[in-house]
Coordinates of N, CA and C in Angstrom, one line a residue:
Chain A
X1127 N 44.4 100.0 99.0 CA 45.8 99.8 99.0 C 46.4 99.0 100.2
X1128 N 47.6 98.7 100.2 CA 48.2 97.8 101.3 C 48.3 98.7 102.5
X1129 N 47.9 98.1 103.6 CA 47.9 98.8 104.9 C 48.0 97.8 106.1
X1130 N 48.3 98.3 107.2 CA 48.3 97.6 108.5 C 47.5 98.4 109.5
X1131 N 46.7 97.6 110.3 CA 45.9 98.3 111.4 C 46.2 97.6 112.7
X1132 N 46.6 98.4 113.7 CA 46.9 97.9 115.0 C 45.8 98.4 116.0
X1133 N 45.7 97.6 117.1 CA 44.8 98.1 118.1 C 45.4 99.4 118.8
X1134 N 44.6 100.2 119.2 CA 45.1 101.4 119.8 C 45.5 101.2 121.2
X1135 N 46.5 102.0 121.6 CA 47.0 101.9 123.0 C 46.5 103.1 123.8
X1136 N 47.2 103.3 124.9 CA 48.1 102.3 125.5 C 47.5 101.1 126.1
X1137 N 48.2 100.1 126.1 CA 47.8 98.9 126.9 C 48.6 98.8 128.2
X1138 N 47.9 98.7 129.2 CA 48.5 98.6 130.6 C 48.3 97.3 131.2
X1139 N 49.3 96.6 131.6 CA 49.2 95.3 132.2 C 50.1 95.3 133.5
X1140 N 49.7 94.3 134.3 CA 50.6 94.0 135.5 C 51.6 93.0 135.1
X1141 N 52.7 93.0 135.7 CA 53.8 92.0 135.4 C 53.2 90.7 135.5
X1142 N 53.7 89.8 134.7 CA 53.3 88.4 134.5 C 51.9 88.1 133.8
X1143 N 51.3 89.3 133.4 CA 50.0 89.1 132.7 C 50.2 88.7 131.3
X1144 N 49.1 88.1 130.7 CA 49.3 87.7 129.2 C 49.0 88.9 128.3
X1145 N 49.8 89.0 127.3 CA 49.7 90.1 126.4 C 49.2 89.6 125.0
X1146 N 48.2 90.4 124.5 CA 47.9 90.3 123.0 C 47.8 91.7 122.5
X1147 N 48.5 91.9 121.4 CA 48.3 93.1 120.6 C 47.9 92.8 119.2
X1148 N 46.7 93.2 118.9 CA 46.1 92.8 117.5 C 46.7 93.6 116.4
X1149 N 46.8 92.9 115.3 CA 47.3 93.5 114.1 C 46.6 92.7 112.9
X1150 N 46.0 93.6 112.0 CA 45.4 93.0 110.8 C 45.9 93.8 109.7
X1151 N 45.9 93.1 108.5 CA 46.5 93.8 107.3 C 45.6 93.7 106.2
X1152 N 45.8 94.5 105.2 CA 45.1 94.5 103.9 C 46.3 94.5 102.9
X1153 N 46.3 93.5 102.0 CA 47.3 93.5 101.0 C 46.9 92.7 99.8
X1154 N 47.4 93.1 98.6 CA 47.2 92.5 97.4 C 48.4 91.5 97.2
X1155 N 48.3 90.3 97.3 CA 49.3 89.4 97.2 C 49.7 88.8 98.6
X1156 N 51.0 88.3 98.7 CA 51.4 87.6 99.9 C 52.5 88.3 100.5
X1157 N 52.3 89.2 101.5 CA 53.3 89.9 102.1 C 54.1 89.1 103.2
X1158 N 55.2 89.5 103.5 CA 55.8 89.1 104.8 C 55.3 90.1 105.9
X1159 N 55.3 89.6 107.1 CA 54.8 90.3 108.2 C 55.8 90.4 109.4
X1160 N 55.8 91.6 110.1 CA 56.9 91.8 111.0 C 56.3 92.5 112.3
X1161 N 57.0 92.2 113.3 CA 56.8 93.0 114.5 C 58.1 93.7 114.9
X1162 N 58.0 95.0 115.1 CA 59.1 95.8 115.6 C 58.8 96.3 117.0
X1163 N 59.9 96.6 117.8 CA 59.7 97.2 119.1 C 60.6 98.4 119.2
X1164 N 60.0 99.4 119.8 CA 60.7 100.7 120.0 C 60.7 101.0 121.5
X1165 N 62.0 101.0 122.1 CA 62.1 101.4 123.5 C 62.2 102.9 123.5
X1166 N 61.9 103.6 124.7 CA 61.9 105.0 124.7 C 63.2 105.7 124.2
X1167 N 63.0 106.7 123.3 CA 64.2 107.4 122.8 C 65.1 106.6 121.8
X1168 N 64.7 105.4 121.4 CA 65.5 104.6 120.5 C 64.9 104.4 119.2
X1169 N 65.7 103.8 118.3 CA 65.1 103.4 117.0 C 64.3 102.1 117.1
X1170 N 63.8 101.6 116.1 CA 63.1 100.4 116.1 C 63.9 99.2 115.9
X1171 N 63.6 98.1 116.6 CA 64.3 96.8 116.5 C 63.4 95.7 116.0
X1172 N 63.8 95.0 115.1 CA 63.0 93.8 114.7 C 62.8 92.8 115.8
X1173 N 61.6 92.4 116.1 CA 61.3 91.6 117.1 C 61.1 90.1 116.6
X1174 N 60.3 90.0 115.5 CA 60.0 88.8 115.0 C 59.5 89.0 113.5
X1175 N 59.4 88.0 112.8 CA 58.9 88.0 111.4 C 58.2 86.7 111.0
X1176 N 57.4 86.7 109.9 CA 56.9 85.5 109.3 C 56.7 85.8 107.8
X1177 N 57.2 84.9 107.0 CA 57.2 85.2 105.5 C 56.1 84.5 104.7
X1178 N 55.4 83.5 105.4 CA 54.3 83.0 104.7 C 53.2 82.5 105.6
X1179 N 52.1 82.2 105.0 CA 50.9 81.8 105.8 C 51.3 80.6 106.7
X1180 N 50.7 80.7 108.0 CA 50.9 79.7 109.0 C 52.2 79.6 109.6
X1181 N 53.1 80.5 109.1 CA 54.4 80.6 109.8 C 54.2 81.3 111.2
X1182 N 55.1 80.8 112.1 CA 55.0 81.4 113.5 C 56.4 82.1 113.7
X1183 N 56.4 83.4 114.0 CA 57.5 84.1 114.3 C 57.7 84.1 115.9
X1184 N 58.9 83.9 116.4 CA 59.0 84.0 117.9 C 60.4 84.5 118.2
X1185 N 60.4 85.2 119.4 CA 61.7 85.8 119.9 C 61.4 86.4 121.3
X1186 N 62.3 86.2 122.1 CA 62.2 86.7 123.5 C 60.9 86.5 124.3
X1187 N 60.3 85.3 123.9 CA 59.0 84.9 124.6 C 57.8 85.5 123.8
X1188 N 58.0 86.3 122.8 CA 56.9 86.8 122.0 C 56.6 85.9 120.9
X1189 N 55.4 85.7 120.4 CA 55.1 85.0 119.3 C 54.0 85.6 118.4
X1190 N 53.9 85.3 117.1 CA 52.9 85.8 116.2 C 52.8 84.8 115.1
X1191 N 51.5 84.5 114.7 CA 51.3 83.5 113.7 C 50.6 84.3 112.5
X1192 N 51.1 84.0 111.3 CA 50.7 84.6 110.1 C 49.4 83.8 109.7
X1193 N 48.2 84.5 109.9 CA 46.9 83.9 109.5 C 46.3 84.5 108.3
X1194 N 46.5 83.8 107.2 CA 46.0 84.3 106.0 C 44.5 84.4 105.9
X1195 N 43.8 83.5 106.5 CA 42.4 83.4 106.4 C 41.7 84.6 107.2
X1196 N 42.4 85.1 108.2 CA 41.9 86.2 109.0 C 42.7 87.5 108.7
X1197 N 43.6 87.4 107.8 CA 44.6 88.5 107.6 C 45.0 89.1 108.9
X1198 N 45.6 88.3 109.7 CA 46.1 88.8 111.0 C 47.4 88.4 111.3
X1199 N 48.1 89.1 112.3 CA 49.4 88.8 112.8 C 49.5 89.3 114.2
X1200 N 48.7 88.7 115.1 CA 48.7 89.1 116.5 C 49.8 88.8 117.3
X1201 N 50.3 89.8 118.1 CA 51.5 89.5 118.9 C 51.1 89.1 120.3
X1202 N 51.7 88.0 120.8 CA 51.3 87.4 122.1 C 52.6 87.2 122.9
X1203 N 52.4 87.3 124.2 CA 53.4 86.9 125.2 C 52.7 86.4 126.4
X1204 N 53.2 85.3 126.9 CA 52.4 84.6 128.0 C 52.7 85.4 129.4
X1205 N 53.8 86.0 129.5 CA 54.1 86.6 130.9 C 55.0 87.8 130.6
X1206 N 54.4 89.0 130.7 CA 55.1 90.2 130.4 C 55.9 90.7 131.6
X1207 N 57.0 91.4 131.3 CA 57.9 91.9 132.3 C 57.9 93.5 132.2
X1208 N 58.3 94.1 133.3 CA 58.4 95.6 133.2 C 59.2 96.0 132.1
X1209 N 60.3 95.2 131.8 CA 61.3 95.6 130.7 C 60.6 95.5 129.3
X1210 N 59.5 94.9 129.2 CA 58.7 94.9 127.9 C 58.0 96.2 127.6
X1211 N 58.0 97.1 128.5 CA 57.3 98.4 128.2 C 58.0 99.1 127.0
X1212 N 57.2 99.3 126.0 CA 57.7 99.9 124.8 C 56.6 100.1 123.8
X1213 N 56.9 100.6 122.6 CA 55.9 100.8 121.6 C 56.2 99.6 120.6
X1214 N 55.1 98.9 120.2 CA 55.2 97.8 119.3 C 54.5 98.2 118.0
X1215 N 55.3 97.9 116.9 CA 54.8 98.3 115.6 C 54.6 96.9 114.7
X1216 N 53.4 96.8 114.1 CA 53.3 95.7 113.1 C 53.5 96.3 111.7
X1217 N 54.1 95.5 110.8 CA 54.5 96.0 109.5 C 54.3 94.9 108.5
X1218 N 54.2 95.3 107.2 CA 54.2 94.3 106.1 C 55.1 94.8 105.0
X1219 N 55.6 93.9 104.3 CA 56.3 94.3 103.1 C 56.3 93.1 102.1
X1220 N 56.7 93.4 100.9 CA 56.8 92.4 99.8 C 58.2 92.3 99.4
X1221 N 58.5 91.1 99.0 CA 59.9 90.9 98.3 C 60.2 91.8 97.2
X1222 N 61.3 92.5 97.3 CA 61.8 93.4 96.3 C 60.8 94.6 96.0
X1223 N 60.1 95.0 97.1 CA 59.1 96.0 96.9 C 59.6 97.4 97.3
X1224 N 60.7 97.4 98.2 CA 61.3 98.6 98.7 C 60.4 99.4 99.5
X1225 N 59.4 98.9 100.1 CA 58.5 99.7 101.0 C 58.1 98.8 102.1
X1226 N 58.0 99.4 103.3 CA 57.4 98.8 104.5 C 56.2 99.6 104.8
X1227 N 55.1 98.9 105.1 CA 53.8 99.6 105.6 C 53.8 99.3 107.2
X1228 N 53.8 100.3 107.9 CA 53.8 100.2 109.3 C 52.5 100.6 109.9
X1229 N 52.1 99.9 111.0 CA 50.9 100.3 111.8 C 51.3 101.5 112.6
X1230 N 50.3 102.1 113.3 CA 50.5 103.3 114.0 C 51.2 103.1 115.4
X1231 N 51.4 101.8 115.7 CA 52.1 101.5 116.9 C 51.1 101.4 118.1
X1232 N 51.5 100.4 119.0 CA 50.7 100.3 120.3 C 51.7 100.4 121.4
X1233 N 51.4 101.3 122.3 CA 52.2 101.5 123.5 C 51.9 100.5 124.6
X1234 N 52.7 99.8 125.2 CA 52.6 98.8 126.2 C 53.3 99.4 127.5
X1235 N 52.5 99.5 128.5 CA 53.0 99.8 129.9 C 52.8 98.6 130.7
X1236 N 53.9 98.1 131.3 CA 53.9 97.0 132.3 C 54.2 97.5 133.7
X1237 N 53.3 97.4 134.6 CA 53.5 97.8 136.0 C 53.9 96.7 136.9
X1238 N 54.9 97.0 137.8 CA 55.4 95.9 138.7 C 54.3 95.5 139.7
Chain B
X499 N 79.7 92.5 111.5 CA 78.4 92.7 111.7 C 78.1 94.2 111.2
X500 N 76.8 94.3 110.9 CA 76.4 95.7 110.3 C 76.0 96.6 111.4
X501 N 76.3 97.8 111.2 CA 75.8 98.8 112.1 C 75.4 100.1 111.4
X502 N 74.5 100.8 111.9 CA 73.9 102.0 111.3 C 74.0 103.2 112.3
X503 N 74.6 104.3 111.8 CA 74.8 105.4 112.6 C 74.0 106.6 112.1
X504 N 73.5 107.4 113.1 CA 72.8 108.6 112.8 C 73.5 109.7 113.6
X505 N 73.6 110.9 113.0 CA 73.9 112.2 113.8 C 73.4 113.4 113.1
X506 N 73.1 114.4 114.0 CA 73.3 114.3 115.4 C 72.2 113.5 116.1
X507 N 72.3 113.3 117.4 CA 71.3 112.5 118.1 C 70.1 113.4 118.4
X508 N 70.4 114.7 118.8 CA 69.4 115.7 119.0 C 69.7 117.0 118.3
X509 N 68.7 117.7 118.0 CA 69.0 119.0 117.3 C 67.8 120.0 117.5
X510 N 68.2 121.2 117.9 CA 67.2 122.3 118.0 C 67.5 123.3 117.0
X511 N 66.6 123.6 116.2 CA 66.9 124.6 115.1 C 65.6 125.6 115.0
X512 N 65.9 126.9 114.7 CA 64.9 127.8 114.5 C 64.2 127.6 113.1
X513 N 63.0 128.1 113.1 CA 62.2 128.1 111.9 C 63.0 128.8 110.8
X514 N 63.0 128.3 109.6 CA 63.7 128.9 108.5 C 65.2 128.6 108.3
X515 N 65.7 127.9 109.3 CA 67.2 127.5 109.2 C 67.3 126.2 108.3
X516 N 68.5 125.9 107.8 CA 68.7 124.7 107.0 C 68.9 123.5 107.9
X517 N 68.8 122.4 107.3 CA 68.9 121.1 108.0 C 69.8 120.2 107.2
X518 N 70.6 119.4 108.0 CA 71.4 118.3 107.3 C 71.5 117.2 108.4
X519 N 70.8 116.0 108.2 CA 71.0 114.8 109.0 C 71.7 113.8 108.3
X520 N 72.6 113.1 108.9 CA 73.4 112.1 108.2 C 73.2 110.7 108.7
X521 N 73.2 109.8 107.8 CA 73.0 108.4 108.2 C 74.1 107.6 107.4
X522 N 74.8 106.7 108.1 CA 75.9 105.8 107.5 C 75.7 104.4 108.0
X523 N 76.0 103.5 107.1 CA 75.9 102.1 107.4 C 77.3 101.5 107.2
X524 N 77.5 100.6 108.2 CA 78.9 99.9 108.0 C 78.6 98.4 108.0
X525 N 79.5 97.7 107.3 CA 79.5 96.2 107.3 C 78.6 95.6 106.2
X526 N 78.2 96.4 105.2 CA 77.4 95.9 104.2 C 77.6 96.7 102.9
X527 N 77.2 96.3 101.8 CA 77.5 97.1 100.6 C 76.1 97.0 99.8
X528 N 75.9 98.1 99.1 CA 74.6 98.4 98.3 C 73.4 98.1 99.0
X529 N 73.3 98.7 100.2 CA 72.0 98.5 100.9 C 70.9 99.3 100.3
X530 N 69.6 99.0 100.5 CA 68.6 100.0 100.3 C 68.4 100.9 101.6
X531 N 68.3 102.1 101.5 CA 68.2 103.0 102.6 C 66.9 103.8 102.6
X532 N 66.6 104.1 103.8 CA 65.2 104.7 104.0 C 65.3 105.9 105.1
X533 N 64.6 106.9 104.9 CA 64.3 107.9 105.9 C 62.8 107.9 106.3
X534 N 62.6 107.8 107.6 CA 61.3 107.9 108.2 C 61.2 109.1 109.1
X535 N 60.0 109.5 109.4 CA 59.7 110.5 110.4 C 58.6 110.0 111.3
X536 N 58.9 110.2 112.5 CA 57.8 109.8 113.6 C 57.6 111.1 114.4
X537 N 56.3 111.5 114.3 CA 55.8 112.6 115.0 C 55.4 112.1 116.3
X538 N 55.4 113.0 117.3 CA 55.2 112.6 118.7 C 54.0 111.7 118.9
X539 N 54.1 110.5 119.5 CA 53.0 109.7 119.7 C 52.4 109.1 118.5
X540 N 53.1 109.2 117.3 CA 52.4 108.7 116.1 C 53.3 107.6 115.5
X541 N 52.8 107.1 114.3 CA 53.5 106.0 113.7 C 54.6 106.6 112.8
X542 N 55.1 105.7 111.9 CA 56.2 106.1 111.0 C 55.7 106.5 109.7
X543 N 56.2 107.6 109.2 CA 55.9 108.1 107.8 C 57.2 107.9 107.0
X544 N 57.1 107.2 105.9 CA 58.2 107.0 105.0 C 58.4 108.3 104.2
X545 N 59.6 108.8 104.2 CA 59.9 110.0 103.5 C 60.6 109.8 102.2
X546 N 61.7 109.1 102.3 CA 62.5 108.8 101.1 C 63.0 107.4 101.2
X547 N 63.3 106.8 100.0 CA 64.1 105.6 100.0 C 65.1 105.7 98.8
X548 N 66.1 104.9 98.9 CA 67.1 104.8 97.9 C 67.6 103.4 97.7
X549 N 67.7 103.0 96.4 CA 68.2 101.6 96.1 C 69.6 101.7 95.5
X550 N 70.2 102.9 95.4 CA 71.6 103.0 94.9 C 72.0 104.4 94.9
X551 N 73.4 104.6 94.7 CA 73.9 106.0 94.7 C 73.2 106.9 93.7
X552 N 72.8 108.0 94.2 CA 72.1 109.0 93.3 C 70.7 108.7 93.1
X553 N 70.2 107.6 93.5 CA 68.8 107.2 93.2 C 67.9 107.4 94.5
X554 N 67.0 108.4 94.3 CA 66.1 108.7 95.5 C 64.7 108.7 95.0
X555 N 63.9 108.1 95.9 CA 62.5 108.1 95.6 C 61.8 108.8 96.7
X556 N 60.9 109.8 96.4 CA 60.2 110.6 97.5 C 58.8 110.1 97.7
X557 N 58.4 109.9 98.9 CA 57.1 109.4 99.2 C 56.1 110.5 99.6
X558 N 56.6 111.6 100.0 CA 55.7 112.6 100.5 C 56.3 114.0 100.1
X559 N 55.5 114.8 99.3 CA 56.1 116.1 98.8 C 56.1 117.1 100.0
X560 N 57.2 117.7 100.1 CA 57.4 118.6 101.3 C 58.7 119.4 101.1
X561 N 59.1 120.1 102.1 CA 60.3 120.9 102.0 C 61.5 120.1 102.3
X562 N 61.5 118.9 102.4 CA 62.7 118.0 102.7 C 63.3 117.5 101.4
X563 N 64.5 117.1 101.3 CA 65.1 116.4 100.2 C 66.1 115.4 100.8
X564 N 66.5 114.5 100.0 CA 67.5 113.4 100.4 C 68.5 113.2 99.3
X565 N 69.6 112.8 99.7 CA 70.7 112.5 98.7 C 71.5 111.3 99.2
X566 N 72.1 110.7 98.3 CA 72.9 109.5 98.6 C 74.3 109.7 97.8
X567 N 75.2 110.4 98.3 CA 76.4 110.6 97.7 C 77.4 109.5 97.6
X568 N 77.2 108.5 98.5 CA 78.1 107.4 98.6 C 77.2 106.2 98.9
X569 N 77.7 104.9 98.7 CA 77.0 103.8 98.8 C 76.3 103.6 100.1
X570 N 77.0 103.9 101.2 CA 76.5 103.7 102.5 C 76.2 104.9 103.3
X571 N 76.0 106.1 102.5 CA 75.6 107.3 103.2 C 74.3 107.9 102.6
X572 N 73.5 108.3 103.6 CA 72.2 108.8 103.2 C 72.0 110.2 104.0
X573 N 71.6 111.2 103.3 CA 71.6 112.5 103.9 C 70.2 113.0 103.7
X574 N 69.6 113.7 104.8 CA 68.3 114.3 104.7 C 68.6 115.8 104.9
X575 N 68.0 116.6 104.1 CA 68.2 118.0 104.1 C 66.9 118.9 104.0
X576 N 67.1 120.1 104.3 CA 66.0 121.1 104.1 C 66.7 122.4 104.0
X577 N 66.2 123.3 103.1 CA 66.8 124.6 102.9 C 66.1 125.6 104.0
X578 N 64.9 125.3 104.4 CA 64.2 126.2 105.4 C 63.3 125.3 106.1
X579 N 63.6 125.1 107.4 CA 62.7 124.3 108.3 C 61.4 125.0 108.7
X580 N 60.3 124.2 108.8 CA 59.1 124.6 109.3 C 58.8 124.0 110.7
X581 N 57.9 124.6 111.4 CA 57.6 124.0 112.7 C 57.1 122.6 112.7
X582 N 56.4 122.3 111.6 CA 55.8 121.0 111.4 C 57.0 119.9 111.1
X583 N 58.2 120.4 110.9 CA 59.2 119.4 110.7 C 59.8 118.8 111.9
X584 N 59.3 119.3 113.0 CA 59.7 118.6 114.3 C 59.3 117.2 114.3
X585 N 60.2 116.3 114.9 CA 59.9 114.9 115.0 C 61.1 114.1 115.3
X586 N 60.9 112.8 115.2 CA 62.1 111.9 115.4 C 62.3 111.2 114.1
X587 N 63.5 111.5 113.6 CA 63.9 111.0 112.2 C 64.7 109.8 112.3
X588 N 64.2 108.7 111.6 CA 64.8 107.4 111.7 C 65.4 107.0 110.3
X589 N 66.6 106.6 110.3 CA 67.2 106.1 109.1 C 67.1 104.5 109.2
X590 N 66.9 103.8 108.1 CA 66.9 102.4 108.1 C 67.6 101.9 106.9
X591 N 68.2 100.6 107.0 CA 68.7 100.0 105.9 C 68.1 98.7 105.7
X592 N 68.3 98.1 104.5 CA 67.7 96.8 104.2 C 68.7 96.2 103.2
X593 N 68.9 94.9 103.5 CA 69.9 94.2 102.6 C 69.4 94.0 101.2
X594 N 68.1 93.9 101.0 CA 67.6 93.6 99.7 C 67.5 92.1 99.4
X595 N 66.9 91.8 98.3 CA 66.7 90.4 98.0 C 65.9 89.7 99.0
X596 N 66.0 88.4 99.2 CA 65.1 87.7 100.1 C 65.2 88.1 101.5
X597 N 66.3 88.6 102.0 CA 66.5 89.0 103.4 C 66.2 90.5 103.5
X598 N 64.9 90.8 103.6 CA 64.6 92.3 103.5 C 64.0 92.8 104.7
X599 N 64.4 92.4 106.0 CA 64.1 93.1 107.1 C 64.7 94.5 107.1
X600 N 64.2 95.4 107.7 CA 64.7 96.8 107.8 C 65.4 96.9 109.2
X601 N 66.6 97.4 109.3 CA 67.3 97.7 110.5 C 67.4 99.2 110.7
X602 N 67.1 99.7 111.9 CA 67.0 101.0 112.1 C 68.1 101.6 112.9
X603 N 68.4 102.8 112.7 CA 69.4 103.6 113.4 C 68.8 104.1 114.7
X604 N 69.6 104.8 115.5 CA 69.1 105.3 116.8 C 68.2 106.5 116.8
X605 N 68.2 107.1 115.6 CA 67.2 108.3 115.4 C 67.9 109.6 115.8
X606 N 67.3 110.7 115.2 CA 67.6 112.1 115.5 C 66.4 112.8 115.9
X607 N 66.4 113.4 117.2 CA 65.2 114.1 117.7 C 65.4 115.6 117.3
X608 N 64.5 116.0 116.3 CA 64.7 117.4 115.8 C 63.5 118.2 116.4
X609 N 63.8 119.3 117.0 CA 62.9 120.3 117.5 C 63.0 121.6 116.8
X610 N 62.0 122.0 116.1 CA 62.1 123.3 115.4 C 61.4 124.4 116.2
X611 N 62.0 125.4 116.5 CA 61.4 126.4 117.4 C 61.1 127.7 116.7

């Protein structure tokens, strides 16, 4: 079935370090891919998305590229800040499918 | 602009008591609506979704139920809570069609004692 697998956390980095959070997916067909972020005690916020192969989603310095050949959508940021500390969720969905498949989340801790 | 509200923000209930959580969306019409549960340190589990008034799809058989009495109102209920119902409950809406990102509410923290 359709699913999303994320790297386990927590990921602990120093401020200004480079971030990669791995996400791979299994899907029949061509899903859209998403990254959501959840700050402590809050709901999820859409961070970025990509709707077709080779698309790059970007927002707030974060980027992810939809790689169909490797079924991946890894999240990257060149220089993390303490304020980026949160849990990051990778997800997939299909047009008109009424379901999102979320990964288990990766907690990021950024130390000053 | 669209906003989504959930209440209450936090709730502590004894085992066996009833539950009612409410979610409302403003600024859009005929949204798809979703209830998720997030256990401590875990990912999201889809509980219910609705594509219209009175239309509810259940993803996980359990002692919870959902209702959609109005277009922009989604209610999660239980007649008798279990300890395992503790968690963070998130409501989300989706515009549907080509623009199908999900937008989440602030969540309700439920502790069953």
